[in-house]
PDB file of C-alpha atoms in Angstrom:
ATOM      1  CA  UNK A   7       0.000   0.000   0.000  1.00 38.00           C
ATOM      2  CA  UNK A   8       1.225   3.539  -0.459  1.00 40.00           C
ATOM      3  CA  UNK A   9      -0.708   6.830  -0.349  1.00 42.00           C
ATOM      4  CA  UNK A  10      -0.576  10.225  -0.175  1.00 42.00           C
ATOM      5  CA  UNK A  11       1.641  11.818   2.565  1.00 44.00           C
ATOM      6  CA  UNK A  12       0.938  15.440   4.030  1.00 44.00           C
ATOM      7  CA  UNK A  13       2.642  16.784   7.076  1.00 46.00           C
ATOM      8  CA  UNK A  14       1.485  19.568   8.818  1.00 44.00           C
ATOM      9  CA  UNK A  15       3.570  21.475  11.537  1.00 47.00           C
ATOM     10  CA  UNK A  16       7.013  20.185  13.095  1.00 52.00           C
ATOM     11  CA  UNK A  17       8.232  17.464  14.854  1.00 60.00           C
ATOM     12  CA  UNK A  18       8.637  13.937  13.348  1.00 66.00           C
ATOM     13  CA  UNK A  19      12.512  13.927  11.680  1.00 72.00           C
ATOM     14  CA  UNK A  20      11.874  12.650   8.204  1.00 72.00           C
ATOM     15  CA  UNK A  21      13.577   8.460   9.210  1.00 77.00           C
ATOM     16  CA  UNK A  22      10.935   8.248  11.633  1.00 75.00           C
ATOM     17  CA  UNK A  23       8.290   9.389   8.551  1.00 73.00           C
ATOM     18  CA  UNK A  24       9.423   7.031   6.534  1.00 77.00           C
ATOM     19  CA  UNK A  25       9.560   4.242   9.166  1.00 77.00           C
ATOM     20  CA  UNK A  26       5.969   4.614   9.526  1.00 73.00           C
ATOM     21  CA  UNK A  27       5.142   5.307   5.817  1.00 73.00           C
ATOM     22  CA  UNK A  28       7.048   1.598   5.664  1.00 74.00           C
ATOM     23  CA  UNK A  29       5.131   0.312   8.731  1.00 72.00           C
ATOM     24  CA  UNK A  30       2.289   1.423   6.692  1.00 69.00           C
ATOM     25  CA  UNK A  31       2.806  -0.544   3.792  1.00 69.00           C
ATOM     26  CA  UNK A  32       3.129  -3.823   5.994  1.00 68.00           C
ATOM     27  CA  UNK A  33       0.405  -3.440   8.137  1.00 65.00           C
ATOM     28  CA  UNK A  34      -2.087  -3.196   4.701  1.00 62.00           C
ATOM     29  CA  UNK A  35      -3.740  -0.771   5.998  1.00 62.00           C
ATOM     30  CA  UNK A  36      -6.125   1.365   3.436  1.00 64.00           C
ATOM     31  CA  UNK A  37      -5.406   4.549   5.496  1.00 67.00           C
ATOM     32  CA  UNK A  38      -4.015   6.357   8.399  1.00 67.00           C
ATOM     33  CA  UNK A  39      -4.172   9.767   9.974  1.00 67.00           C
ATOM     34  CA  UNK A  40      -1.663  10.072  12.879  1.00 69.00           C
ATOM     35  CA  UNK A  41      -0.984  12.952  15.231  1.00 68.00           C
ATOM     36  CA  UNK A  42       2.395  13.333  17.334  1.00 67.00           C
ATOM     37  CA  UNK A  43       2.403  17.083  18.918  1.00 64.00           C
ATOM     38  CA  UNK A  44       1.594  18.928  16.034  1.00 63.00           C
ATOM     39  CA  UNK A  45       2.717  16.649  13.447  1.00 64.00           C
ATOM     40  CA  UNK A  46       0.024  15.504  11.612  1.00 65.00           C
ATOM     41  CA  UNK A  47       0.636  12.584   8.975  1.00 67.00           C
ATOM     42  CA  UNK A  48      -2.310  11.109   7.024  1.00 68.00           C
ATOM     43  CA  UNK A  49      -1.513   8.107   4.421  1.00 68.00           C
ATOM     44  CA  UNK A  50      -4.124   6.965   1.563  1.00 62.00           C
ATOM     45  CA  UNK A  51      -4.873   7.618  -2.417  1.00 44.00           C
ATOM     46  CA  UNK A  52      -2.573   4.742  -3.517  1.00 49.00           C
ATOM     47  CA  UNK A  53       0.243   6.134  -5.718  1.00 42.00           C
ATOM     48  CA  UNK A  54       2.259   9.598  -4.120  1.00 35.00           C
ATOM     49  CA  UNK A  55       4.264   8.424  -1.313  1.00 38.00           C
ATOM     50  CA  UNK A  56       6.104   5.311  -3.438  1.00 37.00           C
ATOM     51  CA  UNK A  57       8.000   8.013  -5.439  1.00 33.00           C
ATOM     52  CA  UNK A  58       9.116  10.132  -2.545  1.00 37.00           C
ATOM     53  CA  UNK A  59      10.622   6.735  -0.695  1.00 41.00           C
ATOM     54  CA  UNK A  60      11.966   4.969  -4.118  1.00 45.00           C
ATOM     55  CA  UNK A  61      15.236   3.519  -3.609  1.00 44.00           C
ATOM     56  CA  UNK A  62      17.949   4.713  -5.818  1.00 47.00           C
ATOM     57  CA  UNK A  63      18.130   2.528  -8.992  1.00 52.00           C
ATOM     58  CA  UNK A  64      20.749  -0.462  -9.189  1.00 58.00           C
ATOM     59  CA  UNK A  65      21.168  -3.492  -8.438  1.00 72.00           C
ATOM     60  CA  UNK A  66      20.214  -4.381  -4.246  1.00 83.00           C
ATOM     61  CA  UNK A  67      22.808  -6.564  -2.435  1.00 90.00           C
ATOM     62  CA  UNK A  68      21.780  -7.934   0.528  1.00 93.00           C
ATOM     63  CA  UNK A  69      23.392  -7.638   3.804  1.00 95.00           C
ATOM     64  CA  UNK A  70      22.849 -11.017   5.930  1.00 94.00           C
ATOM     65  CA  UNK A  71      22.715 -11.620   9.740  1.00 95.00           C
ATOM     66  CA  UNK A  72      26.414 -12.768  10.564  1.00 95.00           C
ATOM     67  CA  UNK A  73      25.007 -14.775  13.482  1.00 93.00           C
ATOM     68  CA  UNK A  74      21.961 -15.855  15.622  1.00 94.00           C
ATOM     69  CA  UNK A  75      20.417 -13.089  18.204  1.00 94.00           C
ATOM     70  CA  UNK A  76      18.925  -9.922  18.778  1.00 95.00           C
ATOM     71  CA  UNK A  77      19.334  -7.269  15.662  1.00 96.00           C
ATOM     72  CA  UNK A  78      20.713  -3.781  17.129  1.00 95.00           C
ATOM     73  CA  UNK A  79      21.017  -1.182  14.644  1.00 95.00           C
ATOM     74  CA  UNK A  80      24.105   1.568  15.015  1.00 94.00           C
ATOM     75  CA  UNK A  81      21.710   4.412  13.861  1.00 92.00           C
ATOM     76  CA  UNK A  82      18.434   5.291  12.324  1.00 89.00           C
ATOM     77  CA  UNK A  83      18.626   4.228   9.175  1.00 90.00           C
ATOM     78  CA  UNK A  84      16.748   5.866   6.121  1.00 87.00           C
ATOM     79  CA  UNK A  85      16.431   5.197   2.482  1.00 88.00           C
ATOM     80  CA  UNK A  86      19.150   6.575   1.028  1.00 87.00           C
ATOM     81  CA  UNK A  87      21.659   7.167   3.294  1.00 91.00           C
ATOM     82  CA  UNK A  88      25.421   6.305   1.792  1.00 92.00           C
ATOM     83  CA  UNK A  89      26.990   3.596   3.424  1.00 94.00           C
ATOM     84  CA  UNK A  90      30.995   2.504   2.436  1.00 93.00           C
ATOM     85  CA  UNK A  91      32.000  -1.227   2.391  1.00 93.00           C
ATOM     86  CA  UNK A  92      33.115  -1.189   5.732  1.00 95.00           C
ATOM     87  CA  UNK A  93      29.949   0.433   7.167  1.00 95.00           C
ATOM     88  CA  UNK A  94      28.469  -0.992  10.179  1.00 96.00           C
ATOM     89  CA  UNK A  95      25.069  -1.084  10.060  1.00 97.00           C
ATOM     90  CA  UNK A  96      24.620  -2.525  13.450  1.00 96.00           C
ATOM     91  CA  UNK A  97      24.938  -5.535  16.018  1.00 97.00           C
ATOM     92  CA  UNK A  98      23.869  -9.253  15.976  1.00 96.00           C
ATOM     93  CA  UNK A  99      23.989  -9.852  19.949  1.00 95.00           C
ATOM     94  CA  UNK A 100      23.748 -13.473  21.515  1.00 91.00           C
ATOM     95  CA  UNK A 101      24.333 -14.455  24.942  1.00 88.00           C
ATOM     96  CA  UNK A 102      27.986 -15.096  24.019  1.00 89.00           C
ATOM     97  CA  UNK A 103      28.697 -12.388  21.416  1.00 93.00           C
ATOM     98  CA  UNK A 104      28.420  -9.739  19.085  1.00 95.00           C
ATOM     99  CA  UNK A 105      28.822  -9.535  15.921  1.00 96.00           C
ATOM    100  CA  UNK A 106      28.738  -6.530  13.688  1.00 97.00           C
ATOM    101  CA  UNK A 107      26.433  -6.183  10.756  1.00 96.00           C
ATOM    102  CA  UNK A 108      28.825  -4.908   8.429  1.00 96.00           C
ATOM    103  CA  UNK A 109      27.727  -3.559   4.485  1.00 95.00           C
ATOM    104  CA  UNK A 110      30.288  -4.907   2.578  1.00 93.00           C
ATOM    105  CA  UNK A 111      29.389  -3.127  -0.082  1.00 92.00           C
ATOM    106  CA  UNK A 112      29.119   0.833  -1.062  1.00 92.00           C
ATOM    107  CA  UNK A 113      25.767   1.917  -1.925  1.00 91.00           C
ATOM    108  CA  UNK A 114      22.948   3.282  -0.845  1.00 92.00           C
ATOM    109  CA  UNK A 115      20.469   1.347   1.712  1.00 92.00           C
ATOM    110  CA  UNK A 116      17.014   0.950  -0.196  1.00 90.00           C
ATOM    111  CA  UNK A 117      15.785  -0.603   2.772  1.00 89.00           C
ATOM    112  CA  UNK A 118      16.345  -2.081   6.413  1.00 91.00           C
ATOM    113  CA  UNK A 119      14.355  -5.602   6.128  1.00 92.00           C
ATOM    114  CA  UNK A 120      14.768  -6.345  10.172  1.00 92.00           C
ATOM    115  CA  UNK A 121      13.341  -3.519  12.855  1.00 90.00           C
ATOM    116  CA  UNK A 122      15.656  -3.103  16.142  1.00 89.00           C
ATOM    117  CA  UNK A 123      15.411  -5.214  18.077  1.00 90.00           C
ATOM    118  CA  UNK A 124      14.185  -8.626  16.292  1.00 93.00           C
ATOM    119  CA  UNK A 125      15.969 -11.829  16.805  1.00 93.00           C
ATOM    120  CA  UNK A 126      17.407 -13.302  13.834  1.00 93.00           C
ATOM    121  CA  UNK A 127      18.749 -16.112  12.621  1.00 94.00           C
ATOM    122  CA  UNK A 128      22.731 -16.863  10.989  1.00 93.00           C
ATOM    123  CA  UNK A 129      22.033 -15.421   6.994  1.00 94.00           C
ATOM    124  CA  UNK A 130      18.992 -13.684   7.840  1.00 94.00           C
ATOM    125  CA  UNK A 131      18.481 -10.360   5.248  1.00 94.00           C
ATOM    126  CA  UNK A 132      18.909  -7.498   7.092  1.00 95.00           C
ATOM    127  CA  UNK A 133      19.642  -4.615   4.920  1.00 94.00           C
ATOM    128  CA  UNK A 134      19.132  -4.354   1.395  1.00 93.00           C
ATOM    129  CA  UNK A 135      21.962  -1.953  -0.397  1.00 93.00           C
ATOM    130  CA  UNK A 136      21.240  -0.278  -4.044  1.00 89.00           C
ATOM    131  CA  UNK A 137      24.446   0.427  -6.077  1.00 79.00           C
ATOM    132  CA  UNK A 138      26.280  -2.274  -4.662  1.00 62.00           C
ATOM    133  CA  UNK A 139      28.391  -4.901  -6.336  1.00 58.00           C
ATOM    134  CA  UNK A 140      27.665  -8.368  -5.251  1.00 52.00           C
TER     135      UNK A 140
END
């Protein structure tokens, strides 16, 4: 699902808009109409929102769970933000370790597959990387 996004007033940085524009979309919700302070964000009218959120075009490499545990991620992480090869994207923790989530690839991130958080298993997708060589 994707819709229509309008924003009135301050207040919601634009990762946590497009978190929920994602939660959104998995939920399968028809619409929403949200108020934080004096943000307001309303989602319907199929079509506007999937341009302003498209991932940057090439091909996605995915970034997999090094190990089993509880996903941690080092930062907020939006569509689009630039991320090196030697990026870390976050933690895997287990009762024993941790183990960085590292993007082993330069690109951009077109999307963070696992929320904060979730346990995951050893290969799991995590993060999904546009521009990347495989």
């Amino acid at each position: 699902m994707t819709g229509e996004a309008s924003v009135a007033g301050g207040g919601l940085a634009e990762a946590d808009l497009r978190r929920l524009i994602d939660v959104f979309r998995e939920t399968g919700r028809r619409s929403l109409d949200l108020r934080v302070g004096d943000t307001r964000l309303k989602l319907g009218a199929p079509g506007a929102v999937a341009a302003e959120v498209a991932a940057p075009a090439g091909p996605a490499v995915s970034v997999a769970s090094p190990g089993v545990g509880h996903f941690q991620a080092a930062q907020d992480w939006a569509p689009g933000a630039q991320v090196s090869a030697d990026t870390v994207l976050g933690r895997v923790r287990s009762v024993w370790k941790v183990k960085n989530v590292v993007a082993g690839t330069a690109g951009t991130i077109s999307r963070q597959i696992v929320r904060d958080g979730a346990f995951v298993e050893y290969g799991e997708t995590i993060f999904e990387i546009a521009g990347g060589a495989a």
